[in-house]
Short mmCIF file of C-alpha atoms in Angstrom, two decimals:
data_model
loop_
_atom_site.label_atom_id
_atom_site.label_comp_id
_atom_site.label_asym_id
_atom_site.label_seq_id
_atom_site.Cartn_x
_atom_site.Cartn_y
_atom_site.Cartn_z
CA MET C 1 -55.10 -46.62 14.62
CA ALA C 2 -55.55 -43.51 16.87
CA ASN C 3 -53.03 -44.94 19.35
CA SER C 4 -50.50 -45.71 16.65
CA SER C 5 -50.67 -42.24 15.15
CA SER C 6 -50.43 -40.32 18.44
CA PRO C 7 -46.66 -40.91 18.85
CA THR C 8 -46.10 -39.42 15.37
CA GLU C 9 -48.24 -36.43 16.16
CA ALA C 10 -46.51 -35.92 19.47
CA ALA C 11 -43.09 -36.10 17.74
CA GLU C 12 -44.14 -33.46 15.18
CA MET C 13 -45.46 -31.19 17.94
CA SER C 14 -42.30 -31.54 19.96
CA SER C 15 -40.20 -30.83 16.86
CA ALA C 16 -42.12 -27.65 16.10
CA GLN C 17 -41.86 -26.56 19.70
CA ALA C 18 -38.09 -27.17 19.62
CA HIS C 19 -37.75 -24.99 16.48
CA ARG C 20 -39.75 -22.19 18.18
CA ALA C 21 -37.66 -22.54 21.36
CA GLU C 22 -34.50 -21.84 19.42
CA ILE C 23 -35.68 -18.31 18.66
CA LEU C 24 -34.31 -16.29 21.53
CA GLU C 25 -33.66 -12.66 22.39
CA ASN C 26 -30.06 -11.63 21.86
CA PRO C 27 -28.56 -9.18 24.35
CA LEU C 28 -27.70 -5.68 23.17
CA GLN C 29 -24.02 -6.37 23.37
CA THR C 30 -24.30 -9.06 20.77
CA TYR C 31 -26.04 -6.75 18.33
CA LEU C 32 -23.49 -4.02 18.88
CA LEU C 33 -20.67 -6.40 18.29
CA GLY C 34 -22.24 -7.60 15.04
CA ILE C 35 -22.77 -4.01 13.86
CA ILE C 36 -19.20 -2.94 14.66
CA ILE C 37 -17.72 -5.98 12.87
CA SER C 38 -19.92 -5.36 9.86
CA ILE C 39 -18.96 -1.67 9.66
CA CYS C 40 -15.26 -2.46 9.73
CA GLY C 41 -15.71 -5.17 7.09
CA ASN C 42 -17.60 -2.85 4.74
CA VAL C 43 -14.90 -0.16 5.02
CA LEU C 44 -12.28 -2.70 4.00
CA ILE C 45 -14.45 -3.85 1.08
CA SER C 46 -14.80 -0.28 -0.14
CA ILE C 47 -11.04 0.21 -0.12
CA SER C 48 -10.48 -3.14 -1.89
CA LEU C 49 -12.91 -2.29 -4.68
CA ASN C 50 -11.12 0.97 -5.40
CA ILE C 51 -7.73 -0.80 -5.43
CA GLN C 52 -9.00 -3.44 -7.82
CA LYS C 53 -10.42 -0.80 -10.09
CA TYR C 54 -7.11 0.99 -10.18
CA ALA C 55 -5.38 -2.28 -10.99
CA HIS C 56 -7.65 -2.70 -14.03
CA ILE C 57 -6.88 0.88 -15.16
CA ARG C 58 -3.13 0.37 -14.82
CA GLN C 59 -3.33 -2.94 -16.74
CA SER C 60 -5.26 -1.33 -19.60
CA GLN C 61 -2.83 1.57 -19.85
CA PHE C 62 0.63 0.24 -19.27
CA GLY C 63 0.72 -3.45 -20.07
CA SER C 64 -0.85 -6.42 -21.75
CA LYS C 65 -0.51 -8.79 -18.81
CA PRO C 66 -3.76 -10.08 -17.26
CA TYR C 67 -4.97 -8.20 -14.26
CA TYR C 68 -4.61 -11.21 -11.98
CA THR C 69 -0.84 -11.02 -12.35
CA SER C 70 -0.81 -7.64 -10.63
CA LEU C 71 0.32 -7.59 -7.03
CA LEU C 72 -1.90 -4.55 -6.40
CA TRP C 73 -4.96 -6.48 -7.63
CA TRP C 74 -4.21 -9.29 -5.26
CA CYS C 75 -3.86 -6.80 -2.39
CA GLY C 76 -7.35 -5.69 -3.22
CA VAL C 77 -8.56 -9.26 -3.28
CA VAL C 78 -6.94 -9.93 0.18
CA LEU C 79 -8.58 -6.82 1.61
CA MET C 80 -11.93 -7.86 0.22
CA GLY C 81 -11.43 -11.34 1.80
CA VAL C 82 -10.75 -9.74 5.18
CA GLY C 83 -13.78 -7.52 4.82
CA GLU C 84 -16.02 -10.38 3.79
CA LEU C 85 -14.64 -12.37 6.72
CA GLY C 86 -15.81 -9.56 8.97
CA ASN C 87 -19.25 -9.69 7.42
CA PHE C 88 -19.21 -13.45 7.79
CA ALA C 89 -18.62 -13.14 11.50
CA ALA C 90 -21.27 -10.38 11.80
CA TYR C 91 -23.98 -12.67 10.37
CA GLY C 92 -23.31 -15.06 13.29
CA PHE C 93 -24.20 -12.36 15.82
CA ALA C 94 -27.30 -10.74 14.25
CA PRO C 95 -30.05 -11.35 11.70
CA ALA C 96 -29.24 -10.93 8.01
CA SER C 97 -31.81 -8.12 7.66
CA LEU C 98 -29.93 -6.19 10.30
CA ILE C 99 -26.37 -6.66 8.91
CA ALA C 100 -27.07 -6.35 5.17
CA PRO C 101 -28.21 -2.68 5.13
CA LEU C 102 -24.95 -1.68 6.73
CA GLY C 103 -23.44 -1.99 3.26
CA SER C 104 -24.22 1.73 2.96
CA VAL C 105 -21.07 2.25 5.06
CA SER C 106 -18.96 1.21 2.04
CA VAL C 107 -20.49 3.97 -0.10
CA ILE C 108 -20.06 6.58 2.63
CA ALA C 109 -16.51 5.41 3.16
CA SER C 110 -15.77 5.79 -0.58
CA ALA C 111 -16.99 9.40 -0.44
CA ILE C 112 -14.84 10.18 2.57
CA ILE C 113 -11.78 8.57 0.94
CA SER C 114 -12.25 10.70 -2.17
CA VAL C 115 -12.40 13.88 -0.10
CA ILE C 116 -9.51 13.16 2.22
CA PHE C 117 -7.04 11.32 0.03
CA LEU C 118 -8.03 12.41 -3.51
CA LYS C 119 -8.58 16.05 -2.50
CA GLU C 120 -12.09 16.15 -3.99
CA THR C 121 -14.59 18.83 -3.07
CA MET C 122 -17.35 17.90 -0.74
CA ARG C 123 -20.57 18.41 -2.70
CA ALA C 124 -23.96 19.28 -1.21
CA SER C 125 -25.37 16.01 -2.59
CA ASP C 126 -22.65 14.15 -0.66
CA VAL C 127 -23.73 15.76 2.63
CA VAL C 128 -27.46 15.17 1.95
CA GLY C 129 -26.88 11.67 0.70
CA GLY C 130 -24.65 10.75 3.63
CA THR C 131 -27.22 12.13 6.05
CA LEU C 132 -30.04 10.20 4.43
CA ALA C 133 -27.92 6.98 4.33
CA ILE C 134 -27.01 7.30 8.01
CA THR C 135 -30.62 8.08 9.01
CA GLY C 136 -31.86 5.13 7.00
CA THR C 137 -29.27 2.84 8.53
CA TYR C 138 -30.35 3.99 12.01
CA LEU C 139 -33.99 3.21 11.25
CA LEU C 140 -33.04 -0.16 9.83
CA VAL C 141 -31.00 -1.07 12.90
CA THR C 142 -33.67 0.21 15.23
CA PHE C 143 -36.73 -1.44 13.70
CA ALA C 144 -35.09 -4.57 12.37
CA PRO C 145 -36.16 -7.81 14.12
CA HIS C 146 -34.27 -8.01 17.39
CA THR C 147 -34.66 -11.78 17.65
CA SER C 148 -32.27 -14.30 16.23
CA THR C 149 -32.02 -18.08 16.13
CA HIS C 150 -29.47 -20.48 17.48
CA ILE C 151 -28.53 -21.97 14.09
CA THR C 152 -28.19 -25.72 14.39
CA ALA C 153 -27.92 -28.40 11.77
CA HIS C 154 -31.45 -29.65 12.44
CA LEU C 155 -32.88 -26.14 12.12
CA VAL C 156 -31.06 -25.54 8.80
CA GLN C 157 -32.39 -28.87 7.46
CA TYR C 158 -35.89 -27.90 8.63
CA TYR C 159 -35.72 -24.57 6.83
CA THR C 160 -34.16 -26.07 3.65
CA VAL C 161 -37.12 -28.41 2.93
CA SER C 162 -39.81 -25.79 3.72
CA TRP C 163 -42.14 -25.19 0.77
CA HIS C 164 -41.69 -21.41 0.66
CA PHE C 165 -37.90 -21.75 0.40
CA LEU C 166 -38.20 -24.44 -2.29
CA LEU C 167 -40.49 -22.15 -4.27
CA TYR C 168 -38.16 -19.20 -3.73
CA ILE C 169 -35.06 -21.12 -4.96
CA PHE C 170 -36.98 -22.42 -7.97
CA ILE C 171 -37.91 -18.89 -9.06
CA GLU C 172 -34.44 -17.61 -8.38
CA ALA C 173 -32.83 -20.38 -10.48
CA ILE C 174 -35.12 -19.52 -13.44
CA LEU C 175 -34.24 -15.80 -13.19
CA PHE C 176 -30.54 -16.56 -12.90
CA PHE C 177 -30.41 -18.74 -16.05
CA ILE C 178 -32.45 -16.23 -18.03
CA LEU C 179 -30.06 -13.45 -17.05
CA LEU C 180 -27.03 -15.61 -17.70
CA TYR C 181 -28.38 -16.43 -21.18
CA LEU C 182 -28.86 -12.70 -21.89
CA TYR C 183 -25.42 -11.87 -20.61
CA LYS C 184 -23.41 -14.66 -22.28
CA MET C 185 -25.37 -15.59 -25.37
CA ARG C 186 -27.10 -12.34 -26.28
CA ASN C 187 -24.11 -10.25 -25.23
CA MET C 188 -26.29 -7.96 -23.09
CA LYS C 189 -23.46 -6.18 -21.21
CA HIS C 190 -25.61 -3.92 -19.06
CA VAL C 191 -24.71 -3.03 -15.51
CA VAL C 192 -28.15 -4.00 -14.21
CA VAL C 193 -27.92 -7.49 -15.77
CA VAL C 194 -24.53 -8.15 -14.25
CA MET C 195 -25.49 -6.82 -10.79
CA LEU C 196 -28.71 -8.87 -10.80
CA LEU C 197 -26.58 -11.96 -11.34
CA VAL C 198 -24.47 -10.90 -8.37
CA ALA C 199 -27.55 -10.26 -6.23
CA LEU C 200 -29.09 -13.64 -6.98
CA LEU C 201 -25.88 -15.33 -6.00
CA ALA C 202 -25.69 -13.10 -2.92
CA SER C 203 -29.00 -14.44 -1.75
CA LEU C 204 -27.52 -17.93 -1.56
CA THR C 205 -24.38 -16.57 -0.04
CA VAL C 206 -26.30 -14.85 2.83
CA ILE C 207 -28.25 -18.04 3.57
CA SER C 208 -25.17 -20.28 3.54
CA VAL C 209 -22.94 -17.80 5.37
CA LYS C 210 -25.39 -17.40 8.22
CA ALA C 211 -25.88 -21.22 8.38
CA VAL C 212 -22.18 -21.96 8.46
CA SER C 213 -21.33 -19.10 10.82
CA GLY C 214 -24.18 -20.09 13.19
CA MET C 215 -23.23 -23.80 13.23
CA ILE C 216 -19.60 -22.91 13.94
CA THR C 217 -20.73 -20.63 16.79
CA GLU C 218 -22.85 -23.41 18.28
CA SER C 219 -19.94 -25.85 17.97
CA ILE C 220 -17.67 -23.43 19.78
CA LYS C 221 -20.28 -23.21 22.55
CA GLY C 222 -20.13 -26.99 22.97
CA GLN C 223 -22.96 -28.27 20.73
CA LEU C 224 -20.96 -29.91 17.91
CA GLN C 225 -22.64 -29.26 14.53
CA LEU C 226 -19.74 -30.09 12.19
CA ILE C 227 -20.61 -33.77 12.13
CA TYR C 228 -23.79 -33.18 10.12
CA PRO C 229 -23.71 -33.30 6.32
CA ILE C 230 -25.77 -30.11 6.01
CA PHE C 231 -22.84 -28.13 7.34
CA TYR C 232 -20.60 -29.18 4.46
CA VAL C 233 -23.41 -28.69 1.96
CA MET C 234 -23.79 -25.11 3.12
CA LEU C 235 -20.03 -24.67 3.14
CA VAL C 236 -19.78 -25.75 -0.53
CA ILE C 237 -22.67 -23.42 -1.46
CA MET C 238 -21.03 -20.56 0.38
CA VAL C 239 -17.62 -21.01 -1.34
CA ALA C 240 -19.13 -21.50 -4.81
CA SER C 241 -21.57 -18.55 -4.58
CA CYS C 242 -18.82 -16.28 -3.25
CA ALA C 243 -16.45 -17.27 -6.05
CA PHE C 244 -18.99 -16.56 -8.80
CA GLN C 245 -19.96 -13.35 -7.09
CA ILE C 246 -16.38 -12.18 -7.18
CA LYS C 247 -16.14 -13.18 -10.80
CA PHE C 248 -19.21 -11.20 -11.90
CA LEU C 249 -18.40 -8.25 -9.63
CA ASN C 250 -14.87 -8.17 -11.03
CA GLN C 251 -16.26 -8.08 -14.57
CA ALA C 252 -18.60 -5.30 -13.62
CA MET C 253 -15.81 -3.25 -12.15
CA LYS C 254 -13.83 -3.72 -15.32
CA MET C 255 -16.64 -2.78 -17.69
CA PHE C 256 -18.33 -0.03 -15.74
CA ASP C 257 -17.36 2.83 -13.39
CA ALA C 258 -17.41 2.30 -9.67
CA THR C 259 -19.94 5.15 -9.33
CA GLU C 260 -22.37 2.88 -11.20
CA VAL C 261 -21.42 -0.42 -9.66
CA VAL C 262 -21.30 0.51 -5.94
CA PRO C 263 -24.83 1.98 -5.52
CA ILE C 264 -26.53 -0.63 -7.66
CA ASN C 265 -24.70 -3.44 -5.94
CA PHE C 266 -25.75 -2.02 -2.55
CA VAL C 267 -29.41 -1.82 -3.48
CA PHE C 268 -29.57 -5.26 -5.08
CA PHE C 269 -27.49 -7.00 -2.45
CA THR C 270 -29.45 -5.46 0.46
CA ALA C 271 -32.81 -6.38 -1.10
CA SER C 272 -31.66 -9.95 -1.82
CA ALA C 273 -30.19 -10.40 1.68
CA ILE C 274 -33.34 -9.10 3.39
CA LEU C 275 -35.52 -11.33 1.18
CA ALA C 276 -33.34 -14.33 1.97
CA GLY C 277 -33.58 -13.66 5.67
CA ILE C 278 -37.40 -13.33 5.43
CA VAL C 279 -37.89 -16.45 3.33
CA PHE C 280 -35.34 -18.85 4.73
CA TYR C 281 -34.83 -17.77 8.36
CA GLN C 282 -38.30 -16.25 8.76
CA GLU C 283 -36.83 -13.21 10.52
CA PHE C 284 -39.92 -11.05 10.05
CA GLU C 285 -42.22 -13.60 11.71
CA GLY C 286 -44.18 -11.87 14.41
CA LEU C 287 -42.74 -8.40 13.65
CA ALA C 288 -45.21 -5.52 14.25
CA LEU C 289 -46.61 -3.68 11.25
CA LEU C 290 -45.05 -0.39 12.41
CA ASN C 291 -41.66 -2.04 12.59
CA ILE C 292 -42.03 -3.39 9.05
CA PHE C 293 -43.12 0.01 7.69
CA MET C 294 -40.24 1.86 9.40
CA PHE C 295 -37.83 -0.82 8.28
CA LEU C 296 -38.87 -0.40 4.67
CA PHE C 297 -38.76 3.39 5.05
CA GLY C 298 -35.20 3.05 6.32
CA CYS C 299 -34.35 0.98 3.24
CA LEU C 300 -35.75 3.72 0.98
CA LEU C 301 -33.73 6.43 2.78
CA SER C 302 -30.51 4.34 2.52
CA PHE C 303 -31.05 3.64 -1.17
CA LEU C 304 -31.77 7.32 -1.88
CA GLY C 305 -28.72 8.45 0.08
CA VAL C 306 -26.41 6.02 -1.78
CA PHE C 307 -27.64 7.26 -5.18
CA LEU C 308 -27.22 10.87 -4.13
CA ILE C 309 -23.61 10.21 -3.06
CA ALA C 310 -22.82 8.45 -6.34
CA ARG C 311 -24.83 10.85 -8.56
CA ASN C 312 -22.86 12.90 -11.12
CA ARG C 313 -19.52 11.80 -9.79
CA PRO C 314 -16.78 12.04 -12.48
CA LYS C 315 -16.15 8.72 -14.14
CA THR C 316 -12.83 7.00 -13.92
CA LYS C 317 -10.37 7.92 -16.67
CA GLN C 318 -9.38 4.99 -18.85
CA GLN C 319 -6.99 7.24 -20.84
CA ASP C 320 -3.66 8.28 -19.39
CA ARG C 321 -3.13 12.01 -18.86
CA ASN C 322 0.20 11.90 -20.82
CA PHE C 323 -1.59 10.93 -24.04
CA ILE C 324 -3.17 13.59 -26.30
CA ALA C 325 -6.01 12.62 -28.58
CA MET C 326 -5.34 13.67 -32.15
CA ASP C 327 -8.93 14.80 -32.66
CA LYS C 328 -8.38 17.41 -29.94
CA ILE C 329 -5.68 19.16 -32.02
CA PRO C 330 -6.98 21.83 -34.51
CA GLY C 331 -6.81 20.55 -38.07
CA ARG C 332 -6.60 16.90 -37.05
CA SER C 333 -9.47 14.49 -37.64
CA ARG C 334 -7.71 11.22 -36.68
CA THR C 335 -8.36 9.50 -33.40
CA ASP C 336 -4.80 8.16 -32.99
CA LYS C 337 -2.80 9.06 -29.95
CA VAL C 338 0.61 10.65 -29.66
CA GLN C 339 2.73 10.53 -26.55
CA PRO C 340 4.76 13.65 -25.73
CA LYS C 341 7.78 13.57 -23.56
CA ALA C 342 6.83 13.64 -19.92
CA LYS C 343 8.91 15.64 -17.46
CA THR C 344 8.20 13.10 -14.74
CA PRO C 345 7.60 9.36 -15.21
CA ALA C 346 4.02 8.22 -14.85
CA HIS C 347 4.88 5.65 -12.25
CA GLY C 348 6.33 8.40 -10.02
CA ARG C 349 2.92 9.85 -9.16
CA SER C 350 1.34 8.97 -5.84
CA LEU C 351 -1.11 6.09 -5.59
CA ALA C 352 -3.81 8.39 -4.16
CA ALA C 353 -3.56 10.68 -7.19
CA LYS C 354 -4.14 7.74 -9.52
CA LEU C 355 -7.13 6.21 -7.75
CA MET C 356 -10.62 6.52 -9.11
CA CYS C 357 -12.85 9.57 -9.22
CA ASN C 358 -10.12 12.22 -9.81
CA ARG C 359 -11.84 15.57 -9.95
CA ALA C 360 -9.03 17.10 -11.95
CA GLY C 361 -10.11 14.93 -14.90
CA GLN C 362 -13.53 16.53 -14.79
CA THR C 363 -12.15 20.04 -15.11
CA ASP C 364 -10.05 19.03 -18.15
CA GLU C 365 -13.17 18.02 -19.97
#
């Protein structure tokens, strides 16, 4: 009996050693490449969200056609796709816990766009928030785990059947269906509920994106991984989770202002991505306690910086400036609207002047 069980034990030991051997140090150039690609992708995503928001505003003001018939909305979708493709590539070069916090770049980019193109005033909270976000991002990048894995089909299968991931996915599924019930059946249209749905889907997206990106990278290097069924399983999960993410995120952008959606989405997405990297890819395994503390401190600084940037920003106007509310006229109590003759057509104004967060709207109030 001892002799018959020894080959099985030897096989298990060799398999465990093989999984450990796949954890290798990545050169600095690889990390820098992943960071640069992620930064560029997040800037494009920030621009695309603003364009999609403007498309919703224009649809609500000037026409009854659905938003998905707008060419401008599709331009935003294409830009988001390119940005997400950049993030997809970045996950193949670095751990998820290193790439995910760089989402603060999208918030900083939004603040810069509003100052340069929308002629907004740079606020003190913008400077402080940007400084905190950049400092937090630096700490995250510095103290994040600098080890990564060669993602192969066998490694993904090994991680998929691990007990801690099965427990994690079970808890996540319960939370998702509870939130979906509150959102759909109880009509709880709260920004936190919608963004939690996005974050739970983002957790699966991060896992599947890193798996697909890693297996494609290994295939390019010469170790073909596309012949294994797990690759196509992860590919389906990636496409489905991304599609539903876009759906819920698009609903959130339509119901709420970007100053609410962007910071909450950043916090929830970053937390879910880091948690997914810890649970599924075990990225914090062997990480020193000081590194973990500084990493969490960097998360806190980034979150605080993002909220400071978005704090007290003027909300997007859903009402066109050429309409006058009747209740604003002395002696009138009705809430109907009258449209005076405009000297210049509304469609003649520049795109930058119509984008979100126009400070002129705040002074009118």
